CSV table of C-alpha atoms and ligand atoms in Angstrom, one decimal:
chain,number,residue,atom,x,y,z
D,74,UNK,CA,195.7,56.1,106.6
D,75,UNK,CA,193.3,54.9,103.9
D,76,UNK,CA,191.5,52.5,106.5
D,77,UNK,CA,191.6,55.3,109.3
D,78,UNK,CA,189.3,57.7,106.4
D,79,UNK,CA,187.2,54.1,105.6
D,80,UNK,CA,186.1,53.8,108.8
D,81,UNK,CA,185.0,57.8,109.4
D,82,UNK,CA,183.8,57.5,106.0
D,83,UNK,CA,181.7,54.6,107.3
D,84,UNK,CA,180.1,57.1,110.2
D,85,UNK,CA,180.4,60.3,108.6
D,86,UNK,CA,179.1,59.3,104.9
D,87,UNK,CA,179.5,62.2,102.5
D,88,UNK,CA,180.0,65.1,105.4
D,89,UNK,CA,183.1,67.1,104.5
D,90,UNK,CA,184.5,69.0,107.4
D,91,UNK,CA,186.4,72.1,106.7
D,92,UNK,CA,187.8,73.6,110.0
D,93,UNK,CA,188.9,71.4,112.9
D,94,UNK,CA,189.3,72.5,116.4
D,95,UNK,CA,191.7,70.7,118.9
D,96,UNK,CA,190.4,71.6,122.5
D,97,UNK,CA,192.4,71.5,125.3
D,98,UNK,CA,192.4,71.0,129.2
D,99,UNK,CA,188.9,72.3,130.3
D,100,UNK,CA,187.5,73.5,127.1
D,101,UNK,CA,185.6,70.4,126.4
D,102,UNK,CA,182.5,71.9,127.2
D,103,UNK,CA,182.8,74.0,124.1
D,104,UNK,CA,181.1,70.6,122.6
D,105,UNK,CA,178.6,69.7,125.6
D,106,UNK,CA,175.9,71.0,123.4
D,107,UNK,CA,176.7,70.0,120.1
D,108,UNK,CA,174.8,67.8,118.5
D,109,UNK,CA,176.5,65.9,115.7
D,110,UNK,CA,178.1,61.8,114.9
D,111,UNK,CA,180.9,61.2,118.0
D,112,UNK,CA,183.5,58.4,117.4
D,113,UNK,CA,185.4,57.3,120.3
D,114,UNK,CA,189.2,57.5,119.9
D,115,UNK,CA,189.5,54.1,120.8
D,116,UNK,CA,187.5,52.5,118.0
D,117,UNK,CA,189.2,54.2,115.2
D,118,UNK,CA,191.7,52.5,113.5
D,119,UNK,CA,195.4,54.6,113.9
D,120,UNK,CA,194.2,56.8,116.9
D,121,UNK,CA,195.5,56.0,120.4
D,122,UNK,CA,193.0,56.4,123.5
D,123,UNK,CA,193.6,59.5,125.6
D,124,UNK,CA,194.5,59.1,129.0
D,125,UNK,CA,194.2,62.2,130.7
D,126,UNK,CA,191.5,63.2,133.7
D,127,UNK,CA,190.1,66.4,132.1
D,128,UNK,CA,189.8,64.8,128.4
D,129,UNK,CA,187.1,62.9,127.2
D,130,UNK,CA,188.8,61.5,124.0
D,131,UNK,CA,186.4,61.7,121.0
D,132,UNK,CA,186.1,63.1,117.5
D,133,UNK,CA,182.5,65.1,117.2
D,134,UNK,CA,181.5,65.9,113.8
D,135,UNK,CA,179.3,69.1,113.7
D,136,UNK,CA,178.0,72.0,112.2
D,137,UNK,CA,178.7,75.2,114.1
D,138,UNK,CA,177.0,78.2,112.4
D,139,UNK,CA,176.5,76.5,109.5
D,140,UNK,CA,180.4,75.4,108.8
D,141,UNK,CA,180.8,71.8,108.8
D,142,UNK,CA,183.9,71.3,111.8
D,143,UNK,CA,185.3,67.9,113.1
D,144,UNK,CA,186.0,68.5,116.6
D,145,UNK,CA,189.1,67.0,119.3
D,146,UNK,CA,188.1,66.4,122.7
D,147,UNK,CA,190.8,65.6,124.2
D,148,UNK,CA,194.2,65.2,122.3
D,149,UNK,CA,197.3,62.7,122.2
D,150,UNK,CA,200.4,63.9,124.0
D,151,UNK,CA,204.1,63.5,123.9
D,152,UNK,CA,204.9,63.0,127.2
D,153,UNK,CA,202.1,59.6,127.6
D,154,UNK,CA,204.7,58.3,125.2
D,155,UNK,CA,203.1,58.2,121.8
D,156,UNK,CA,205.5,59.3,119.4
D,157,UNK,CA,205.1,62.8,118.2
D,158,UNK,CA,204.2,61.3,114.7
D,159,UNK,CA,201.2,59.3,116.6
D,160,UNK,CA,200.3,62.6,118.4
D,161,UNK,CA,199.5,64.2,115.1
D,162,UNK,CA,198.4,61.4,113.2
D,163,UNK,CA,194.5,63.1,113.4
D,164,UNK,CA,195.7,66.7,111.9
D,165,UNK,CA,197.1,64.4,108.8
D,166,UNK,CA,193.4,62.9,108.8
D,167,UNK,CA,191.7,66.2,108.7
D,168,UNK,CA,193.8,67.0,105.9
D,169,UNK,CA,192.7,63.8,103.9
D,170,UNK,CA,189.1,64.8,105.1
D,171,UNK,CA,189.3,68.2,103.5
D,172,UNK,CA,190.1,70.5,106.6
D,173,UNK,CA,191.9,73.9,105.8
D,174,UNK,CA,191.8,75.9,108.7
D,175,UNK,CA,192.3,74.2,112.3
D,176,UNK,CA,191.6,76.1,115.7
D,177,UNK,CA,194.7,74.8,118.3
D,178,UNK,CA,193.5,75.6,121.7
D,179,UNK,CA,195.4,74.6,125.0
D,180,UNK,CA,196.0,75.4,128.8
D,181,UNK,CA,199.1,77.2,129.2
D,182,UNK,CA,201.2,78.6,132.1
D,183,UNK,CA,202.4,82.2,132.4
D,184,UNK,CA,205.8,82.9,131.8
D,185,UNK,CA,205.3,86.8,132.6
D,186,UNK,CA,204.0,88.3,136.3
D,187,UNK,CA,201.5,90.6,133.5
D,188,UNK,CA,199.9,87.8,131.6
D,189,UNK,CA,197.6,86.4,134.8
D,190,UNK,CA,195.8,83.4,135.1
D,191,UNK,CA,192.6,83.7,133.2
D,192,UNK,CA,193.9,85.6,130.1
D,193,UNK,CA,193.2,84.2,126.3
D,194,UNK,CA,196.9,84.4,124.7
D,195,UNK,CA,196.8,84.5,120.6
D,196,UNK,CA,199.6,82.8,119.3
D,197,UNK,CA,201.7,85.0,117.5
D,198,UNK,CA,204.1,81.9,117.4
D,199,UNK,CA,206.3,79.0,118.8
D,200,UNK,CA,209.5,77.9,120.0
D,201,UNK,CA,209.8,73.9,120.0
D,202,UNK,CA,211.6,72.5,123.1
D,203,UNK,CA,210.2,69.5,122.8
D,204,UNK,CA,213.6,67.8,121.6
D,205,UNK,CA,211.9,66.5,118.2
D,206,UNK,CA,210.2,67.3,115.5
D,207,UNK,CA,206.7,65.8,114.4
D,208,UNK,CA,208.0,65.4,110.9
D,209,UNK,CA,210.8,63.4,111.6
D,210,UNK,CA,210.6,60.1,109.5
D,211,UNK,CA,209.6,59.4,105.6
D,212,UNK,CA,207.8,62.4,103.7
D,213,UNK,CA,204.5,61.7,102.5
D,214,UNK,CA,204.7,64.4,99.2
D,215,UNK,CA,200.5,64.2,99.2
D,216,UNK,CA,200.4,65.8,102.4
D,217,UNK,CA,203.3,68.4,102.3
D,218,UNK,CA,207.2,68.9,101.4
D,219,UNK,CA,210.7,67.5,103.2
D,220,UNK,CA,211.1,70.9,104.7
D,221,UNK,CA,208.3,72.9,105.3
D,222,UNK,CA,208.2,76.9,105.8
D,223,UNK,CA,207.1,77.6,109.2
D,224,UNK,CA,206.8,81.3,108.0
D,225,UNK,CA,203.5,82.5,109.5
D,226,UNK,CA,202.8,79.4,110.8
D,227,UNK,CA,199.9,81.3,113.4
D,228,UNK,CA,197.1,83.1,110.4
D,229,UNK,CA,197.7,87.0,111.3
D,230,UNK,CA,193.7,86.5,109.0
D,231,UNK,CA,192.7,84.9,111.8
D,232,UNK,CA,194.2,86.6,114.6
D,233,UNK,CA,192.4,89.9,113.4
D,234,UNK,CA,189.0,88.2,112.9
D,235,UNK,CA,189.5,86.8,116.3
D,236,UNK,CA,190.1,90.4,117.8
D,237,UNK,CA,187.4,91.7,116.3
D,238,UNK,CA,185.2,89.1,118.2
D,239,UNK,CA,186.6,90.3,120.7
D,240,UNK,CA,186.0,93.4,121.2
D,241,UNK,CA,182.3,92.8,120.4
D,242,UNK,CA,182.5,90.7,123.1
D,243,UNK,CA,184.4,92.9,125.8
D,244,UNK,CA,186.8,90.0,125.8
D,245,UNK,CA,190.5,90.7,126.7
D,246,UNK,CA,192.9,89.2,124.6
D,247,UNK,CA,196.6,89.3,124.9
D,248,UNK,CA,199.1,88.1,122.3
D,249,UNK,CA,202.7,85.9,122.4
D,250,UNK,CA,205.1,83.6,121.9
D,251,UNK,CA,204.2,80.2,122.5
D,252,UNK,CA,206.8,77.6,124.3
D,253,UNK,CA,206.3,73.6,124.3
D,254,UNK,CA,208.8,71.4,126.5
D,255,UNK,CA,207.7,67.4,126.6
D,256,UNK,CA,206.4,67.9,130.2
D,257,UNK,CA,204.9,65.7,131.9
D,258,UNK,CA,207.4,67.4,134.7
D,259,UNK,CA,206.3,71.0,135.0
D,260,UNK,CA,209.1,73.1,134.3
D,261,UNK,CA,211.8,74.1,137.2
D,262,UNK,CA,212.1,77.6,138.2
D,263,UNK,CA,215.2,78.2,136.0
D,264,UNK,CA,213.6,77.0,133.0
D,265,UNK,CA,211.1,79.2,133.5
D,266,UNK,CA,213.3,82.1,133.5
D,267,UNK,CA,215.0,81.0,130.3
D,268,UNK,CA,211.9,80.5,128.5
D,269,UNK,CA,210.8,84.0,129.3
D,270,UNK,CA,214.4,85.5,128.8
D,271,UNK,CA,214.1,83.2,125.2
D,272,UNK,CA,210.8,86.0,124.4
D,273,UNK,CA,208.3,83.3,125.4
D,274,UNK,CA,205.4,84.5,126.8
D,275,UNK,CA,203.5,81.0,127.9
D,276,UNK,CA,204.7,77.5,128.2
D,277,UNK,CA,202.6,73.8,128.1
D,278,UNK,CA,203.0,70.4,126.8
D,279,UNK,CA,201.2,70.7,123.3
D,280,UNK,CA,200.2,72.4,120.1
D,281,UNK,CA,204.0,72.9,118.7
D,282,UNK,CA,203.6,69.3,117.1
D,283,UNK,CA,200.4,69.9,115.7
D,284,UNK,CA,200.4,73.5,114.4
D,285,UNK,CA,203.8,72.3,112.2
D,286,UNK,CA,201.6,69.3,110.8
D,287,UNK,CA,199.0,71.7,110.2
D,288,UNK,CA,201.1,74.3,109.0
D,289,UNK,CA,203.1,71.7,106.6
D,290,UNK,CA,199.7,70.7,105.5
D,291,UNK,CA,198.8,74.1,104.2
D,292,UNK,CA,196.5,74.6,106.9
D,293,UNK,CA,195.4,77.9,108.3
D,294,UNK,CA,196.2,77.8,111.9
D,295,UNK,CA,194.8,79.9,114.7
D,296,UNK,CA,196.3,79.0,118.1
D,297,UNK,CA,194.8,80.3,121.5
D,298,UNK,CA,196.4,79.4,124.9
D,299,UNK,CA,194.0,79.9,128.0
D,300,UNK,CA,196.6,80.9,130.8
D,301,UNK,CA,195.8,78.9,133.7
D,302,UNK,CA,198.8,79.7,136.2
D,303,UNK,CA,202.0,81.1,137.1
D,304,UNK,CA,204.3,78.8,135.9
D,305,UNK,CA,207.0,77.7,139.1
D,306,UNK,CA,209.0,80.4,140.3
D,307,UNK,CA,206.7,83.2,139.5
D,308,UNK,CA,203.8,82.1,142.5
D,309,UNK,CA,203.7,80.8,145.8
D,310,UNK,CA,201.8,78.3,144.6
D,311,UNK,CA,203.3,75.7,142.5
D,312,UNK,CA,202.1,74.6,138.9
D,313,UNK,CA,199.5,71.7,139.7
D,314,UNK,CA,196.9,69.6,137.6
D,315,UNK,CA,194.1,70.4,139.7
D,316,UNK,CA,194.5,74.4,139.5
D,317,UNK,CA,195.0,74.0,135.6
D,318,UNK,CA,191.9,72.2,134.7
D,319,UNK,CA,189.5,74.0,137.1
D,320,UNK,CA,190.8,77.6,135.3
D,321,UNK,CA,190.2,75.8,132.2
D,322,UNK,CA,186.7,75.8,133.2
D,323,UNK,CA,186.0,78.8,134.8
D,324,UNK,CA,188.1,81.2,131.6
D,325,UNK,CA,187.0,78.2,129.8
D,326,UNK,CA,183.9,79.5,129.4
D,327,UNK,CA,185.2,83.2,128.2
D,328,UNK,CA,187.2,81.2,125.4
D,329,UNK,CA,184.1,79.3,124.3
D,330,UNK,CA,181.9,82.0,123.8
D,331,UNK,CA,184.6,83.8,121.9
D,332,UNK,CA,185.7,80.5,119.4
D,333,UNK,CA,181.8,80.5,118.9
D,334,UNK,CA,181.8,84.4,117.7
D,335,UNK,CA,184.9,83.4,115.9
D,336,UNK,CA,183.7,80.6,113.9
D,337,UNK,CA,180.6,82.4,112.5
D,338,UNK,CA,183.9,84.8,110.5
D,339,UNK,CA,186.2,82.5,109.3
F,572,LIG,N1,203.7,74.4,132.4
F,572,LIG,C1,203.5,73.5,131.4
F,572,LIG,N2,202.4,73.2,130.9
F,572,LIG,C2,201.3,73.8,131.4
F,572,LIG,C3,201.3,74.7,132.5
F,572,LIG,C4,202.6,75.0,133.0
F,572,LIG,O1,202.8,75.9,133.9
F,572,LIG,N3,200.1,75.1,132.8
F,572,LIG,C5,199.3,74.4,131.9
F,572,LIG,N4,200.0,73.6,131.1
């Protein structure tokens, strides 16, 4: 850890971020226009290179509105086999670098025939499916405690300052539980059906892991899911890459104006 915050410190010099945003499938042009000091993941020390089409895999370091953010294009995921500890090794960072609030965005399918494709979904909060915890392994007391409240894990502060973007915007929001399985399978119709019968209202492959890093690092956490599909069973067409990252970009572009509205508040 101490050689991972060397080497930003060696880029970044005295520049203390204080909110961090993870973007997810198709919301990386939220940073096309940012101008700030980009490190690839691949030259720093502890991160892994991301290997998903549709993430670019860098941190950007940037003020937005005048609040100093560190920004993730592209994240690590579970199910390219880095251990959920690796996955969230950069929410543990942004602690170290003096982060307290972190924006979790990420692509999401429907779970309910009334939450369509192109809705943004607050996270009201989670159910873990993902068959292991992020915390599993020695406690490191600087960052948090053994066992961590999970308690309003998703800021009802922040929820309310991003509906009141909102409406200034004319922006839609909707609001539910959250579900993460491993993936990289999409889920079968039946699973589906359980999730939804469980009170989920979305389902993807990420944030779970790093909101309860976040959330054990006192962090306040906002999570948005962009709905991109019907997950299988409720569509004729079945869940597919393709369909996910091109409504990433199209609502994509919804979600970035409102995180930008949303950032001037918090
Ligand atoms: N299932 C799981 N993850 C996803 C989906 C889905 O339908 N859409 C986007 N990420």
């Amino acid at each position: 850890m101490q050689d991972t915050i060397n080497f930003i410190r060696s880029k970044i010099g005295d520049f203390k971020p204080e909110l961090a945003i993870v973007l997810g499938s198709g919301l990386g042009a939220f940073c096309d226009n940012l101008e700030g000091i980009r490190i690839p993941y691949a030259d720093i020390t502890g991160f892994a290179p991301s290997k998903v089409k549709g993430h670019k895999g860098e941190l950007l370091f940037c003020e937005i509105h005048s609040k100093k953010a560190v920004i993730m294009q592209g994240r690590f995921h579970f199910y390219e086999g880095h251990s959920l500890s690796a996955t969230t090794y950069p929410i543990k960072v942004f602690k170290k670098l003096g982060v307290d609030k972190i924006i979790i965005t990420n692509a999401a399918g429907s779970l309910k025939k009334e939450l369509t494709p192109g809705s943004i979904m607050l996270i009201e909060d989670h159910i873990n499916f993902m068959g292991s915890n992020p915390l599993i392994g020695e406690n490191d007391e600087t960052l948090g405690t053994r066992f961590p409240d999970m308690n309003d894990l998703y800021s009802k502060r922040l929820r309310d300052i991003v509906k009141t973007c909102a409406d200034k915007l004319n922006i839609e929001l909707k609001y539910g539980i959250y579900s993460a399985l491993s993936g990289p399978s999409y889920e079968t119709p039946a699973e589906v059906r359980m999730l939804a019968l469980l009170g989920a209202s979305a389902t993807g492959m990420s944030t779970v892991p790093e909101a309860i890093v976040a959330k054990y690092c006192s962090m306040e956490v906002l999570g948005i899911s962009l709905i991109t599909n019907y997950a299988a069973g409720l569509s004729d067409v079945a869940p597919n890459h393709k369909e996910v990252v091109e409504m990433g970009k199209i609502a994509g572009a919804k979600l970035c104006e409102l995180l930008d509205e949303t950032i001037k508040l918090i």
